[in-house]
Coordinates of C-alpha atoms and ligand atoms in Angstrom, one line a residue:
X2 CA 92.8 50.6 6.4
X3 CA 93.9 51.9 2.8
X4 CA 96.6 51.6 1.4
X5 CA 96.7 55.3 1.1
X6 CA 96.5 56.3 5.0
X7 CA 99.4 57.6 6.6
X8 CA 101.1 58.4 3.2
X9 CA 102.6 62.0 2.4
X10 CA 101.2 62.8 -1.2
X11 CA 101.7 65.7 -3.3
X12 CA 99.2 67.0 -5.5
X13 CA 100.4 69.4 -8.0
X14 CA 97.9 70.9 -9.9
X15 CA 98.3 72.7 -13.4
X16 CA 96.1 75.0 -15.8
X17 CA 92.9 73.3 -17.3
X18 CA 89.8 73.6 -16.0
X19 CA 89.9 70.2 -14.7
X20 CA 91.1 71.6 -11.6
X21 CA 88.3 72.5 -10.1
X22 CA 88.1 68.4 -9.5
X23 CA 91.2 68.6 -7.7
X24 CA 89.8 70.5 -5.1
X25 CA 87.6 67.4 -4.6
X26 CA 90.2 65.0 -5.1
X27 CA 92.6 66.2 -2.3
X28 CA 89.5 66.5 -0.3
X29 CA 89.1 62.4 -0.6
X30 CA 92.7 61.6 -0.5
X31 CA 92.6 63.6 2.8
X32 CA 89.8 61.6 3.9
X33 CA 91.3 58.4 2.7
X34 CA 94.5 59.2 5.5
X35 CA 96.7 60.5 3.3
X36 CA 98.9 63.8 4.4
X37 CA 98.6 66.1 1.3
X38 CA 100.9 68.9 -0.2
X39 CA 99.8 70.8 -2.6
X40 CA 101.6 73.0 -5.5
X41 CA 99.8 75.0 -7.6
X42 CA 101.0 76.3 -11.1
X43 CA 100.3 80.0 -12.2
X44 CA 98.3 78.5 -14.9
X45 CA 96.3 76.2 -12.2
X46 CA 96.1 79.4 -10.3
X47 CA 93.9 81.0 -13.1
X48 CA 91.0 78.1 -12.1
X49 CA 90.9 77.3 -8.6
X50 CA 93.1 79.3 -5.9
X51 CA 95.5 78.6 -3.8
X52 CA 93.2 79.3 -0.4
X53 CA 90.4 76.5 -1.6
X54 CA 93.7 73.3 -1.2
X55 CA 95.2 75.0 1.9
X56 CA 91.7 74.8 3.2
X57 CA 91.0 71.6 2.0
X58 CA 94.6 69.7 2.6
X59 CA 95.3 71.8 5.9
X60 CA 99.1 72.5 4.6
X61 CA 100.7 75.3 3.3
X62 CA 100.0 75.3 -0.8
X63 CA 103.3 76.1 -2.7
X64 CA 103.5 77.7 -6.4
X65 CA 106.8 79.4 -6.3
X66 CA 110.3 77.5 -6.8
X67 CA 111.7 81.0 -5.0
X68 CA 109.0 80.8 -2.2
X69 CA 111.0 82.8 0.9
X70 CA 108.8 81.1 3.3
X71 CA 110.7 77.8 2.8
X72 CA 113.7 78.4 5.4
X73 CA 116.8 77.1 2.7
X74 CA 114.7 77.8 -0.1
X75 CA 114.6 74.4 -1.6
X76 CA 111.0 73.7 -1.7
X77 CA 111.6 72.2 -4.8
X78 CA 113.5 69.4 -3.1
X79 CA 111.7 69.4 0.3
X80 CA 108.9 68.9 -1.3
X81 CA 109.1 65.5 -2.1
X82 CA 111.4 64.2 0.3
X83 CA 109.3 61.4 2.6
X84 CA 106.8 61.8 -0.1
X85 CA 104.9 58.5 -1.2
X86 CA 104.8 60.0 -4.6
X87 CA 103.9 62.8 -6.7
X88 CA 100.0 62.6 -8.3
X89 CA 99.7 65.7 -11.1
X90 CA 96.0 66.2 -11.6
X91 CA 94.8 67.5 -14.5
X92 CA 98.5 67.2 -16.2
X93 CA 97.9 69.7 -18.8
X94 CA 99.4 68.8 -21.9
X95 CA 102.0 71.5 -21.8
X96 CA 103.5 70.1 -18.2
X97 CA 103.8 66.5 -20.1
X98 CA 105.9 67.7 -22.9
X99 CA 108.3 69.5 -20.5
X100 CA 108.7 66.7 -17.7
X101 CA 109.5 64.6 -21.0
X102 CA 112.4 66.9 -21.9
X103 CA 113.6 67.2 -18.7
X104 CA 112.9 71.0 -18.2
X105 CA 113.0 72.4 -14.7
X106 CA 111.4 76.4 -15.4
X107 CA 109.2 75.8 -12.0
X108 CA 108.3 74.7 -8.8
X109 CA 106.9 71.7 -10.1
X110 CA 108.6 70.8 -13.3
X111 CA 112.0 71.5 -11.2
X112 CA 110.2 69.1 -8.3
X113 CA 109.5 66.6 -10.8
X114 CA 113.3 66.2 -11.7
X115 CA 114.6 66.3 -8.6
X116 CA 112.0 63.8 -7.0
X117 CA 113.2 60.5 -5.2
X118 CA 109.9 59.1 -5.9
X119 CA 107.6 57.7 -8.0
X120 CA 105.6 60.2 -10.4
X121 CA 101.7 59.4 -11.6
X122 CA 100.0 61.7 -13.8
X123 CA 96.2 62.4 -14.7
X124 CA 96.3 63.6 -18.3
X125 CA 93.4 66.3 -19.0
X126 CA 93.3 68.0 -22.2
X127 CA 91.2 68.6 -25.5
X128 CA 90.1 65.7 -27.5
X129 CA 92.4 67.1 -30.2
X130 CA 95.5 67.7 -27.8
X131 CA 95.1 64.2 -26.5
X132 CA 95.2 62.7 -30.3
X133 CA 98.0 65.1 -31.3
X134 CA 101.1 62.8 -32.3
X135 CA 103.4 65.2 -30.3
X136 CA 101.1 64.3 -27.1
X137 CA 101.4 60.6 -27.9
X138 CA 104.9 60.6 -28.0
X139 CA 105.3 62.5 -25.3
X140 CA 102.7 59.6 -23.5
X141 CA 104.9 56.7 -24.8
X142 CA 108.4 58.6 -23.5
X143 CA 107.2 59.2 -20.3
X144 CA 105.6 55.4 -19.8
X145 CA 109.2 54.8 -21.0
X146 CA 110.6 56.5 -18.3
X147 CA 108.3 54.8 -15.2
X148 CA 105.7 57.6 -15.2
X149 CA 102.4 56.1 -14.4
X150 CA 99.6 57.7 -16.6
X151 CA 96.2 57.2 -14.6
X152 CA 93.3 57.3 -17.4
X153 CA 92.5 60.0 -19.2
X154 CA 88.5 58.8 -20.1
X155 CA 86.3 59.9 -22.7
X156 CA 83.6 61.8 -22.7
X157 CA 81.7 64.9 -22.6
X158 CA 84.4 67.9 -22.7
X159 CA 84.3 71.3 -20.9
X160 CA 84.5 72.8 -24.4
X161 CA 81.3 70.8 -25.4
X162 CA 83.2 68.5 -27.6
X163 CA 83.1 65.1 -27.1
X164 CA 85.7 62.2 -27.1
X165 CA 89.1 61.0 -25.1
X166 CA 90.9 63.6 -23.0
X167 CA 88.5 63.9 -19.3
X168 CA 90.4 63.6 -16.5
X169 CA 89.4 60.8 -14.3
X170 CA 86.5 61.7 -12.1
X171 CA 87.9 62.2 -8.4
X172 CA 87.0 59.0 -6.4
X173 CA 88.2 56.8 -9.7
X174 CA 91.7 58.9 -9.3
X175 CA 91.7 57.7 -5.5
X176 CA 90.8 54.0 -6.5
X177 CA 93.9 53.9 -8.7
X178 CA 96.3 55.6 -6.2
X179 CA 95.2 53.1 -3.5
X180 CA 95.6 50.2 -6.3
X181 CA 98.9 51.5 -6.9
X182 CA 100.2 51.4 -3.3
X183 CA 98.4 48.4 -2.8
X184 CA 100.6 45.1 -2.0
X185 CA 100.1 42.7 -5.2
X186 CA 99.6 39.4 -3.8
X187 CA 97.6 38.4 -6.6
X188 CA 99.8 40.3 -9.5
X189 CA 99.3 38.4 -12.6
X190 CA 96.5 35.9 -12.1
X191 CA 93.5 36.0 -13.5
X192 CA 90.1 36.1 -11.5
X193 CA 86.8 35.3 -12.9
X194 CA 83.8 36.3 -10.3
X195 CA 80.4 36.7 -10.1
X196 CA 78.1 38.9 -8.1
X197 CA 74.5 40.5 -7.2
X198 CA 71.7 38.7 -7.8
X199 CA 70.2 37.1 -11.0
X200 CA 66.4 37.9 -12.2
X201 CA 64.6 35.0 -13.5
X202 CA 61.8 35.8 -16.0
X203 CA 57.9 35.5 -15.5
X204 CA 56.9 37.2 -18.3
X205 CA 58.0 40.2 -20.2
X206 CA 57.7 42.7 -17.1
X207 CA 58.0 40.3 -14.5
X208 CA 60.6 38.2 -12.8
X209 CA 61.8 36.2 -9.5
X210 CA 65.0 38.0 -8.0
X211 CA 66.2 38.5 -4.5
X212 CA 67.5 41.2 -2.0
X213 CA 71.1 40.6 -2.7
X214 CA 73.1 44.5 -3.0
X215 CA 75.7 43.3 -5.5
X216 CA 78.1 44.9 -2.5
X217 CA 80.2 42.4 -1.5
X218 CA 81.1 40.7 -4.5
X219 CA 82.2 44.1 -5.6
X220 CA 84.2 45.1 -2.9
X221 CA 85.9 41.6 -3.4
X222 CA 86.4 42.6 -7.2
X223 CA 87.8 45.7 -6.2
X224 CA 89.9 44.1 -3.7
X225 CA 91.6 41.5 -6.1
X226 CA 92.2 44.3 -8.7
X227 CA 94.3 46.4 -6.3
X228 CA 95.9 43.4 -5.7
X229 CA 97.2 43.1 -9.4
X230 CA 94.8 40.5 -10.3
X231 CA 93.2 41.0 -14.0
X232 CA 89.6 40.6 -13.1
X233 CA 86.0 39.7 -15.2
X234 CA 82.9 40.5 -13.0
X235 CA 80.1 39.0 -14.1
X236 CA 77.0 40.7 -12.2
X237 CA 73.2 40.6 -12.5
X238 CA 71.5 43.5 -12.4
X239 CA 72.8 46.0 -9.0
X240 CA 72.9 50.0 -9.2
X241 CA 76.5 49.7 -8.0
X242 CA 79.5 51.0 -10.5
X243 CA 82.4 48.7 -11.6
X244 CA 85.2 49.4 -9.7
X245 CA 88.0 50.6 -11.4
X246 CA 90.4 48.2 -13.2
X247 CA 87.2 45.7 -12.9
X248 CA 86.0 44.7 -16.7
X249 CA 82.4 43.4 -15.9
X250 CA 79.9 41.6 -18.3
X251 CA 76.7 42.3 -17.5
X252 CA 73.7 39.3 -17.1
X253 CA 70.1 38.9 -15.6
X254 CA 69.3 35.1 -15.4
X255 CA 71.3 32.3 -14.2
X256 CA 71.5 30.7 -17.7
X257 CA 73.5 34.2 -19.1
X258 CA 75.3 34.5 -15.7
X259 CA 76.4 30.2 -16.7
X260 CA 77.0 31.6 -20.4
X261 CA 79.2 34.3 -19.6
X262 CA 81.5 32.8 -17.3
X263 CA 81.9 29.9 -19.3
X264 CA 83.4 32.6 -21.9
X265 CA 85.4 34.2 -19.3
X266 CA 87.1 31.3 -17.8
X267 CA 90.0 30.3 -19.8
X268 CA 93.4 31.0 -18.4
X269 CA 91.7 31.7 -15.1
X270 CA 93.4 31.1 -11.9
X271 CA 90.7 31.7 -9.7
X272 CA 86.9 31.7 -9.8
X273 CA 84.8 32.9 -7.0
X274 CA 81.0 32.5 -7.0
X275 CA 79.4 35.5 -4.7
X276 CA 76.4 36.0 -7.1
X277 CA 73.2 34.8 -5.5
X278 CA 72.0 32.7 -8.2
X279 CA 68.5 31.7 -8.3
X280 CA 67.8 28.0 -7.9
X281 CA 65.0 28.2 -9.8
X282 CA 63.8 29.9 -12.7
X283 CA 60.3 29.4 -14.3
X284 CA 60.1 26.8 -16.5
X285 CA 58.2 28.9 -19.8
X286 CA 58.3 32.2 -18.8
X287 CA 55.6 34.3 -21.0
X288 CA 55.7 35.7 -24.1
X289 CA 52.8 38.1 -23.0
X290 CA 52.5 40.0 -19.7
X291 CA 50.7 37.9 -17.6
X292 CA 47.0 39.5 -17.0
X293 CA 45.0 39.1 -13.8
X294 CA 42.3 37.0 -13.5
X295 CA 40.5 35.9 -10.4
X296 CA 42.2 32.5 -10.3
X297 CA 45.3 31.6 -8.7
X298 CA 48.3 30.9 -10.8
X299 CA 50.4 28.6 -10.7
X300 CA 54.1 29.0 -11.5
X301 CA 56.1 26.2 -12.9
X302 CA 59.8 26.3 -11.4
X303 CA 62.9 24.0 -12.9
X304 CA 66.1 24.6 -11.5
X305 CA 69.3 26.4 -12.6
X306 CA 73.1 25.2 -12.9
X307 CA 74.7 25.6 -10.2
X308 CA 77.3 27.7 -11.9
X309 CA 80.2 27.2 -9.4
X310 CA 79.8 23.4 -9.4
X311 CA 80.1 23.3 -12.9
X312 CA 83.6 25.4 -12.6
X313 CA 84.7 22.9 -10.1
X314 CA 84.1 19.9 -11.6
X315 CA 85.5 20.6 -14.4
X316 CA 88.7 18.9 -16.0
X317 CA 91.6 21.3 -14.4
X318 CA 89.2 23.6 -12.6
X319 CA 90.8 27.1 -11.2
X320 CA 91.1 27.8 -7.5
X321 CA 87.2 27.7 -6.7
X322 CA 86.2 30.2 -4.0
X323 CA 82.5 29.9 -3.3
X324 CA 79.8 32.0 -0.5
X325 CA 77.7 30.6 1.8
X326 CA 75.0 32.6 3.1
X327 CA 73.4 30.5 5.9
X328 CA 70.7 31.7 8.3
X329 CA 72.0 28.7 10.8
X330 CA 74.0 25.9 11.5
X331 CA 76.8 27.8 9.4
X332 CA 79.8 25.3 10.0
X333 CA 77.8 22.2 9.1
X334 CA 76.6 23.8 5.9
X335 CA 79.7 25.9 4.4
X336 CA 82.0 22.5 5.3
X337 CA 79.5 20.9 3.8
X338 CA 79.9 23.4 0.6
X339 CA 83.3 22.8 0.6
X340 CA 83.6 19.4 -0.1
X341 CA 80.4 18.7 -1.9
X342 CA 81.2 22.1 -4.4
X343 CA 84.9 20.1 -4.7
X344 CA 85.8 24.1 -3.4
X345 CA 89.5 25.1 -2.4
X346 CA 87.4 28.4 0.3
X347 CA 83.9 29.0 1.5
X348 CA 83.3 32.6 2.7
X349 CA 80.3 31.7 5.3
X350 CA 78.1 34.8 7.3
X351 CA 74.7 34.4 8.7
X352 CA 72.3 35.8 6.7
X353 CA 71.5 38.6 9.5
X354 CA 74.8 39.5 9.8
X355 CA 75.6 40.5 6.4
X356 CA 72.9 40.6 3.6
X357 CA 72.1 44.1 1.5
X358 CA 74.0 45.8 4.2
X359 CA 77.6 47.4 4.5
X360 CA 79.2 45.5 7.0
X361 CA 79.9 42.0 7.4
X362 CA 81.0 39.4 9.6
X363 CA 82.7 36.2 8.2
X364 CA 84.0 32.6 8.8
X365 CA 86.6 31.2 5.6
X366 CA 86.6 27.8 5.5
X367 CA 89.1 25.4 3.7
X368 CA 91.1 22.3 4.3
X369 CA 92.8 23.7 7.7
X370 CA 89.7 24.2 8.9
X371 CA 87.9 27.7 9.9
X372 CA 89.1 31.1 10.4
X373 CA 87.3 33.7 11.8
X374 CA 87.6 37.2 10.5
X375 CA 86.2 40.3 12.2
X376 CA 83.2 42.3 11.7
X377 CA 84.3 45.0 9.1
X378 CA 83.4 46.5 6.3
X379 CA 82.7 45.1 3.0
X380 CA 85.6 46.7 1.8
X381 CA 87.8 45.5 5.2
X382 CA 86.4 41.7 4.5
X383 CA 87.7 41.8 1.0
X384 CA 90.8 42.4 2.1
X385 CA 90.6 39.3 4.7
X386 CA 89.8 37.2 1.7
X387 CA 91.9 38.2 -0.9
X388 CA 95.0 37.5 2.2
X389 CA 93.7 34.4 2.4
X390 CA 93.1 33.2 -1.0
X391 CA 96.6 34.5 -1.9
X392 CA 98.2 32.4 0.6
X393 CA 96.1 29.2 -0.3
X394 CA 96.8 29.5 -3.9
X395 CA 100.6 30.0 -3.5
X396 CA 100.4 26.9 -1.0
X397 CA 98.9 25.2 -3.8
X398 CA 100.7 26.2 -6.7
X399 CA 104.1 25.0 -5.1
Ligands
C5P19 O1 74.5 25.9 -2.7 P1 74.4 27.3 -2.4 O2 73.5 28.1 -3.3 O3 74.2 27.7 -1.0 O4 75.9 27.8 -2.7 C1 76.3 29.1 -2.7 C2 77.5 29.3 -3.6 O5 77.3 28.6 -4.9 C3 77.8 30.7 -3.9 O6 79.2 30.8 -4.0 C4 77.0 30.9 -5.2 O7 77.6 32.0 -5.9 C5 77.2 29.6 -5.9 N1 76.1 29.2 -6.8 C6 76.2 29.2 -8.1 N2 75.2 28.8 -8.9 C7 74.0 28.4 -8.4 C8 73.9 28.5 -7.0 C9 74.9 28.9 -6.2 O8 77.3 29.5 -8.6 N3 73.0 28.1 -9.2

């Protein structure tokens, strides 16, 4: 379930034409569980109207701190009472500087100051407002004050110029609200995973890959960066985005997938293998594209590393999760894994159960022995796992 379900959230949206992505936003927070309350400046007004969230949310929208429909006329309080906490997106710059200084002229700046809960803000402004010292002072007093800014990014701009000052897309702005209610159990460690699956060179247009989606090593990712862990995915080539929070270093063969972690791993507390690497690789691939001929060919294969043995073995290794994808005999094989990887957890699933699609059925393995988990979604399985290797790593630490 996420960590947003169940949660009352109000959206307050203010002038900038980033509001039209609001609509969509409280449309996926909706989705995600969450019960949402809108408010609506005049200025937001001018953009989107007030019908499209009451549509979208299923609750009353409110703009006016006077509103007569609130029975004791104290919407600006009742608001946020019970409330999980109060997302502003866009945040124009204008709303910023007055939440900074206190000022209470509206629903929602008066909201904001009388709110018993935590405040996030999506920033969405003109390149130019965004660099402007008064903005960046206003940023750093309001970071001061426990306001959590989510993004902005850079980009494209709705005035055609480009640089920093885009308001997080939508489902980005969800990720980080469900990171931020999300329980930490893995707040300051460091994890180093990899993921997807790794293309080994023929020749120049050629290679020897497999079917592997990429999807659960990213939902894994994802799931260890909600949980507070600072986290380097390094992934062969998938068409799946980095989650948010996720710094990935992108590789194609097993030798730059080796490379790259070896780069990544100092200070890392945990290192989870969920890549399927390729055992082999050819031994020359080609300078030249291969051409046909009526002949067989004949490929010479040497093997790769084994990436998360090498991590393992090593002098004081991190917590070493590693994946075994078995089409039978899965306890004999992922105990097997355990102890000849030298691996703290093994996340076994049959082949059929799991592979390229979205849900997954799993057994962990480690030195108490084996723990089912139900079938669930990727997302659902991460969870599982990052429970467990939480609880294995305190055990360990203490
Ligand atoms: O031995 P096997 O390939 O079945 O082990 C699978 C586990 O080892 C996975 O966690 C996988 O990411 C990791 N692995 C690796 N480097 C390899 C092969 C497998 O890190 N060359």
């Amino acid at each position: 379930m996420s960590a947003i379900a169940g949660r009352k959230l109000v959206v307050a949206v203010t002038g900038g034409v980033a509001a039209y992505k609001a609509a969509e936003l409280v449309r996926l927070l909706g989705k995600a569980g969450a019960d949402v309350h809108v408010v609506l400046t005049d200025a937001g007004s001018r953009f989107v109207t007030a019908v499209t969230f009451q549509a979208l949310s299923g609750n009353t929208v409110w703009s006016d701190l006077w509103d007569p429909r609130m029975p004791n006329n104290m919407a600006h309080i009742d608001l946020t009472r019970g409330a999980a906490a109060i997302l502003i997106a866009p945040a124009s710059a204008d709303v910023l500087a007055k939440i900074v200084h206190g000022m209470a002229d509206d629903l929602l700046t008066t909201m904001c100051l009388a709110r018993d809960c935590p405040l996030l803000v999506a920033p969405a402004m003109n390149r130019q407002m965004w660099e402007n010292p008064a903005t960046a002072r206003n940023l750093a007093r309001l970071r001061e004050d426990g306001v959590h800014v989510l993004g902005p990014d850079t980009g494209e701009q709705a005035c055609g110029e480009v640089g920093m000052g885009r308001m997080l897309e939508p489902e980005v702005l969800v990720e980080a609200v469900t990171a931020f209610f999300s329980d930490k159990l893995l707040g300051g460690r460091k994890v180093v995973m990899t993921a997807g699956p790794t293309f080994e060179a023929i020749d120049p247009v050629r290679g020897i890959t497999n079917t592997s989606s990429g999807k659960m090593g990213y939902a894994l990712a994802q799931a260890c960066a909600r949980a507070g862990a600072e986290v380097v995915l390094v992934s062969g080539p998938t068409a799946l985005q980095a989650p948010y929070g996720v710094r990935r270093v992108d590789v194609r063969s097993a030798l730059e997938m080796r490379a790259a972690v070896m780069d990544n791993l100092d200070d890392a507390d945990v290192f989870v293998g969920v890549a399927a690497v390729a055992d082999y690789r050819p031994a020359q691939p080609a300078e030249h594209k291969i051409k046909k001929s009526g002949d067989g060919l004949v490929l010479e294969l040497t093997p790769n590393p084994d990436i998360l043995a090498e991590v393992a073995a090593r002098a004081s290794p991190p917590f070493c999760v590693g994946f075994a994808a078995e089409s039978r005999d899965l306890d004999i094989y992922a105990q097997g894994k355990l102890r000849a990887k030298r691996l703290q957890l093994v996340v076994g699933n049959l082949v059929q159960d799991g592979l390229g699609g979205d849900l997954n059925t799993v057994v962990l393995y480690d030195a108490e022995g084996r723990t089912p988990l139900q079938r669930a979604s990727k997302d659902e399985v991460a969870l599982g796992i990052v429970a467990r290797l939480a609880a294995r790593l305190t055990q360990q630490l203490r």
